[in-house]
CSV table of C-alpha atoms and ligand atoms in Angstrom, one decimal:
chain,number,residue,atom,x,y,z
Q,60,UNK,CA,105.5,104.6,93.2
Q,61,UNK,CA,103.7,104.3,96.1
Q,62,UNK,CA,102.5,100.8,97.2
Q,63,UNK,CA,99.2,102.2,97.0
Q,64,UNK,CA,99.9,103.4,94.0
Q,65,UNK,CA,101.0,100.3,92.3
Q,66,UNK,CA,98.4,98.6,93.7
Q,67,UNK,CA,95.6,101.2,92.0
Q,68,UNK,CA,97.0,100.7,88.9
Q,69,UNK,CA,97.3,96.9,89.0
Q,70,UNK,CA,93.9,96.6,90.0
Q,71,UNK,CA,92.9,98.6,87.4
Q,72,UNK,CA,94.8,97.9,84.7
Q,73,UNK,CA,93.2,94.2,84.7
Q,74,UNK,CA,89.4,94.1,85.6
Q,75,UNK,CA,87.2,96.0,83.5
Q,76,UNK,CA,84.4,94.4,85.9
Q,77,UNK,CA,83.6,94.9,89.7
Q,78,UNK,CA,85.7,92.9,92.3
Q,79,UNK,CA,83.9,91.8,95.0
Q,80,UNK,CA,85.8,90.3,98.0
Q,81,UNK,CA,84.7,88.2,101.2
Q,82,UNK,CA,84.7,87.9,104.7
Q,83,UNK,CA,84.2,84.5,105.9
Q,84,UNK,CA,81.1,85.5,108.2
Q,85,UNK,CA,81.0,81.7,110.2
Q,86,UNK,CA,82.2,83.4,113.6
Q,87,UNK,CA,85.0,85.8,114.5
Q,88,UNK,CA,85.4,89.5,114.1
Q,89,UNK,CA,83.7,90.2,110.8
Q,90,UNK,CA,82.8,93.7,110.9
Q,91,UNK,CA,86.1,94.9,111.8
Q,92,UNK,CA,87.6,92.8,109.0
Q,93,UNK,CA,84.5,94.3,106.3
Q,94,UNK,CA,85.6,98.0,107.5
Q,95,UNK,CA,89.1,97.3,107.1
Q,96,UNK,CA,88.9,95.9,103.9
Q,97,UNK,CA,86.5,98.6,102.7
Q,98,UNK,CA,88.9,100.5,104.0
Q,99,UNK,CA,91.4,99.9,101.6
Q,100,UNK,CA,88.9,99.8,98.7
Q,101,UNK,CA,87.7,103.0,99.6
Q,102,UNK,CA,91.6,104.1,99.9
Q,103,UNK,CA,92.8,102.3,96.6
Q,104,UNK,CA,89.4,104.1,94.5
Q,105,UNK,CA,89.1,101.0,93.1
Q,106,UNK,CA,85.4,99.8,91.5
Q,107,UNK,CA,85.4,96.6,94.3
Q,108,UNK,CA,82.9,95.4,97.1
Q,109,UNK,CA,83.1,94.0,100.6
Q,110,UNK,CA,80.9,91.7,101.9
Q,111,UNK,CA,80.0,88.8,104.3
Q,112,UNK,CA,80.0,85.6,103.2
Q,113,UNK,CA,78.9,82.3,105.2
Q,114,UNK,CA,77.2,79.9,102.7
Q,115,UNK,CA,78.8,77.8,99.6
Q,116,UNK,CA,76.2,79.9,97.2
Q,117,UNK,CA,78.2,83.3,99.0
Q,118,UNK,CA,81.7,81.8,98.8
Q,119,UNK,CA,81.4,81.1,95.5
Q,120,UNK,CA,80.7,84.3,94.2
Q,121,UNK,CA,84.2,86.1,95.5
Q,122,UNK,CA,87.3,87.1,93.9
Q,123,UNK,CA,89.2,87.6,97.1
Q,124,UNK,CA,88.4,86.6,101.0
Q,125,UNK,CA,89.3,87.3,104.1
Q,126,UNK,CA,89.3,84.3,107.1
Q,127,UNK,CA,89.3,86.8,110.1
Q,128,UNK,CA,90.5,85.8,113.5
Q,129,UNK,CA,88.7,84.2,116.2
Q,130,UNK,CA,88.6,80.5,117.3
Q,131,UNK,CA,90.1,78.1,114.7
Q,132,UNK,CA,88.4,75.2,115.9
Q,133,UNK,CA,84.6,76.5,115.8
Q,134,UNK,CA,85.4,78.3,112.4
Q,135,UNK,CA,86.6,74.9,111.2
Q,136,UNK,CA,83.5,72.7,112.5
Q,137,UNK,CA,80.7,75.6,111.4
Q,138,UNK,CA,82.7,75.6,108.1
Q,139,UNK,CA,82.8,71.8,107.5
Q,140,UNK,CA,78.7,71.5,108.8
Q,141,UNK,CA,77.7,73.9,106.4
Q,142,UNK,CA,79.6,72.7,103.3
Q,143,UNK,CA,81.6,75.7,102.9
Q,144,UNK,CA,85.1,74.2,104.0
Q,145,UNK,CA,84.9,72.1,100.9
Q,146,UNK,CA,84.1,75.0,98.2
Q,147,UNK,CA,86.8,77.0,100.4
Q,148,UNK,CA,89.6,75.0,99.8
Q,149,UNK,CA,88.4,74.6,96.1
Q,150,UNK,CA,88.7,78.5,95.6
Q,151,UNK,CA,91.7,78.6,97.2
Q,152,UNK,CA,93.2,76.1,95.1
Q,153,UNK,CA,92.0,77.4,92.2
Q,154,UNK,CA,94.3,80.6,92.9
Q,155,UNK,CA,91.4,82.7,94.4
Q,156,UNK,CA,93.4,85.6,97.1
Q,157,UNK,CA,92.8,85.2,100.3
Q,158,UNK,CA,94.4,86.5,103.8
Q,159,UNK,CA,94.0,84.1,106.9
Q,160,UNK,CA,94.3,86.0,110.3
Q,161,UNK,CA,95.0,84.5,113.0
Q,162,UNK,CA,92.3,81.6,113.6
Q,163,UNK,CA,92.3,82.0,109.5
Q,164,UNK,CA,95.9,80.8,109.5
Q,165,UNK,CA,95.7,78.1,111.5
Q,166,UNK,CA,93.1,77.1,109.6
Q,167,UNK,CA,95.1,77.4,106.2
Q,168,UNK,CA,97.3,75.4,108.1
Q,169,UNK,CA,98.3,71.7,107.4
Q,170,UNK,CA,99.3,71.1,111.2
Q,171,UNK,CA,97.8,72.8,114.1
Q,172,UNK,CA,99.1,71.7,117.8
Q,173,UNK,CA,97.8,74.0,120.7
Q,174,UNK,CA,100.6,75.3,123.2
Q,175,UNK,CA,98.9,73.9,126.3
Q,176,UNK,CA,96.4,71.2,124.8
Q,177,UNK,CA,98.6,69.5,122.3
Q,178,UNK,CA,97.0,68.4,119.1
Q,179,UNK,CA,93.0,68.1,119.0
Q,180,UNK,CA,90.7,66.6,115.9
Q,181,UNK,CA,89.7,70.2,113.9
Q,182,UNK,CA,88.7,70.6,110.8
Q,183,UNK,CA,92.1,72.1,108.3
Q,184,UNK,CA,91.9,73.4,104.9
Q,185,UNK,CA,95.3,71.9,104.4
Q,186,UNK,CA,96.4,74.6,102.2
Q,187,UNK,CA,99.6,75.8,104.1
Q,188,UNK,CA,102.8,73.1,105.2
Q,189,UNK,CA,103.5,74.6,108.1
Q,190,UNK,CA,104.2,73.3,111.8
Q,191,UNK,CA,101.8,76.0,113.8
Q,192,UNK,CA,101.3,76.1,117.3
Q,193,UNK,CA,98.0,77.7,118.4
Q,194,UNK,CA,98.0,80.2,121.4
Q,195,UNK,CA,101.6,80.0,121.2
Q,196,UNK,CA,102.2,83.6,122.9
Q,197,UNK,CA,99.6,82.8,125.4
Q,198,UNK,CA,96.0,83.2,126.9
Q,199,UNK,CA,94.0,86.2,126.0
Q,200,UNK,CA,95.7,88.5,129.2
Q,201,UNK,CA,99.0,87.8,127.5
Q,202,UNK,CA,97.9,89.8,124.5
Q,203,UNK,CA,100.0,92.6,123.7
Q,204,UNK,CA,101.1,95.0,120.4
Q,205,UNK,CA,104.6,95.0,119.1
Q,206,UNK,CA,106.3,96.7,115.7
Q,207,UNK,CA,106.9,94.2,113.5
Q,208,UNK,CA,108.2,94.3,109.8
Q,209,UNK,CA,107.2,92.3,106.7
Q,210,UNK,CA,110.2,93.5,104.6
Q,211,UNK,CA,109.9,91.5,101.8
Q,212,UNK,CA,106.6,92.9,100.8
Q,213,UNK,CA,107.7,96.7,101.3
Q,214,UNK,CA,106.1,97.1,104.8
Q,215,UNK,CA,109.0,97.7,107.1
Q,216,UNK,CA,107.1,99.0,110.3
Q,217,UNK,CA,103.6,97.6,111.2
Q,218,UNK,CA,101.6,97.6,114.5
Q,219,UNK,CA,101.6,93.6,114.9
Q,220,UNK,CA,98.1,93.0,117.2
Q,221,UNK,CA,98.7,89.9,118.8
Q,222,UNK,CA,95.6,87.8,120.8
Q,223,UNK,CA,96.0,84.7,121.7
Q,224,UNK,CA,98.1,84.2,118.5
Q,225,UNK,CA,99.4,81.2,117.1
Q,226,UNK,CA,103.5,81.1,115.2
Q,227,UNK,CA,105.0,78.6,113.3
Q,228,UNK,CA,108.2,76.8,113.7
Q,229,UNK,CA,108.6,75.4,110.5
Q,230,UNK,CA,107.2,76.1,106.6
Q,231,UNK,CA,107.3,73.8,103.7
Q,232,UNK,CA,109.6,74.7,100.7
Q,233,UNK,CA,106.6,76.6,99.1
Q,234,UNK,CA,106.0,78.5,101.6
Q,235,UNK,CA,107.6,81.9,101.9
Q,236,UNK,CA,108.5,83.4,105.6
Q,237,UNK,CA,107.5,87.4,105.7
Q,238,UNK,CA,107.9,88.1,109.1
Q,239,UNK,CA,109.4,86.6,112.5
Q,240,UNK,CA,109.0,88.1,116.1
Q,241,UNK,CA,111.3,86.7,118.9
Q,242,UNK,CA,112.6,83.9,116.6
Q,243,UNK,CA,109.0,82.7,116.1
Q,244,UNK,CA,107.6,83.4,112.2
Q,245,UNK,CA,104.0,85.1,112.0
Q,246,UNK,CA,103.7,85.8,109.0
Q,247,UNK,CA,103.8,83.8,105.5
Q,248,UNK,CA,102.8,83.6,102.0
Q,249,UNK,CA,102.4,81.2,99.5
Q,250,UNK,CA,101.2,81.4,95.9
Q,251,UNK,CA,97.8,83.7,96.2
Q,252,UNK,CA,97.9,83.1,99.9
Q,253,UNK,CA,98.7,84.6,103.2
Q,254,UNK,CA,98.8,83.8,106.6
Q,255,UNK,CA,99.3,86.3,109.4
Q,256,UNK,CA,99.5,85.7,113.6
Q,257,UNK,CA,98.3,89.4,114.4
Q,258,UNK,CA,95.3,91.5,113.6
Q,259,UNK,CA,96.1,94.0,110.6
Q,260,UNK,CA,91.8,94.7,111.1
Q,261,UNK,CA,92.7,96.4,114.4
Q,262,UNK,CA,94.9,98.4,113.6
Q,263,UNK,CA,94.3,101.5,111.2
Q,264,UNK,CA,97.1,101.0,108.7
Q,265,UNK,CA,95.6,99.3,105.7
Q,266,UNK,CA,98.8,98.8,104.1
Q,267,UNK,CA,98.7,94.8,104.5
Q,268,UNK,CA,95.4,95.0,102.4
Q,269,UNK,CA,97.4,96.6,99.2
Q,270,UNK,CA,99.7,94.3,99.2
Q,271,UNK,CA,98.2,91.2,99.9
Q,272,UNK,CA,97.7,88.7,96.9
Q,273,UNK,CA,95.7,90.4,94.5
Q,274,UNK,CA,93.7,88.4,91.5
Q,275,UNK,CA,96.2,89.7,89.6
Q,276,UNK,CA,99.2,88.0,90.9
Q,277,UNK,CA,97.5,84.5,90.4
Q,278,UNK,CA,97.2,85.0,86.8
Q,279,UNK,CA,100.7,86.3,85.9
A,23,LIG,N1,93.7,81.1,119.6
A,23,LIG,C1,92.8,81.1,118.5
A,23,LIG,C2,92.8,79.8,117.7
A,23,LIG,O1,93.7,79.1,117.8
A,23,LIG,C3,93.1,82.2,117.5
A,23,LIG,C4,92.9,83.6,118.2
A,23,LIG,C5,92.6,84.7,117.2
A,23,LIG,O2,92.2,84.5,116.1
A,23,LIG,N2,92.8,85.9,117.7
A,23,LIG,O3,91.9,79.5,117.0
């Protein structure tokens, strides 16, 4: 069976209700992330809705998010002002799917040190043990597209988007690796959670979508 495929029938097979999934709408690149992921609903024929969510009232009414990419340290701060950090972190921990990009991993992260500026007082969710390093490929002219593979979860070609992306050097021992470019990992998972360096909303392969943790795989 196709990935799609199993996915469909997973989905499914388990919720006689609507989903309806997130996009943390504090700053970054929403829209792309809501088309993506409506995308893949759309794709998947599944009975599920995107949309944009910014306050605790809105977070706490999704099944699955997505923290898009943009800049960690004003997503954190807007986050913590508004209350939402706290209700995130809740969700999260409660087993509620969600896929950090980019800026949304480092702020999964537990440890965030910026390549050039060293380690600065932001706001974590502290849901990921990892030792990240933000802008770790560079400045935004040093952004660039490489094939990557996340093996491990049946993708073994993607188109890896790469801005001012961070990578991590190290994971805790429940944290899974899914992908490494030039020795540096950018990519993980852990439990309903994962955490990619590159921007699966730019690209038009939706795959990353099907098989990122579904509501499903928290409850089994
Ligand atoms: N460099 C940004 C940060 O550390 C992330 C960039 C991105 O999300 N594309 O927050």
């Amino acid at each position: 069976l196709s990935i799609r495929r199993q996915r469909q029938m997973c989905i499914r097979d388990r919720f006689s209700m609507s989903l309806t999934f997130g996009v943390l709408s504090i700053q970054g690149d929403v829209l792309e992330n809501i088309l993506s992921v409506k995308a893949a609903i759309d794709a998947l024929d599944i009975d599920a809705t995107v949309t944009a969510v910014r306050t605790t009232d809105e977070i706490s009414k999704v099944d699955g998010l997505v923290i898009p990419g943009g800049e960690s340290t004003t997503i954190g701060q807007l986050s913590k002002f508004n209350g939402s950090l706290k209700i995130l972190k809740e969700k999260i921990e409660e087993g509620m799917p969600v896929l950090g990009i980019c800026a949304g991993m480092v702020l999964l992260s537990n440890n965030a040190n910026d390549k050039v500026v060293g380690k600065i007082d932001q706001p974590l969710l502290n849901i990921l043990d990892i030792k990240l390093e933000r802008n770790s490929f560079g400045r935004q002219r040093e952004s660039f597209e490489s094939d990557i593979s996340l093996d491990s979860i049946g993708i073994p070609k993607f188109n890896g988007v790469f801005i001012r992306a961070p990578s991590i050097s190290d994971v805790g021992s429940d944290v899974e690796v899914l992908s490494k470019f030039n020795e540096k990992i950018i990519a993980v998972k852990k439990n309903n959670v994962i955490g990619v360096a590159f921007h699966p909303e730019l690209t038009t392969d939706i795959c990353l979508l099907y098989t990122s943790p579904s509501p499903r795989d928290v409850e089994e």
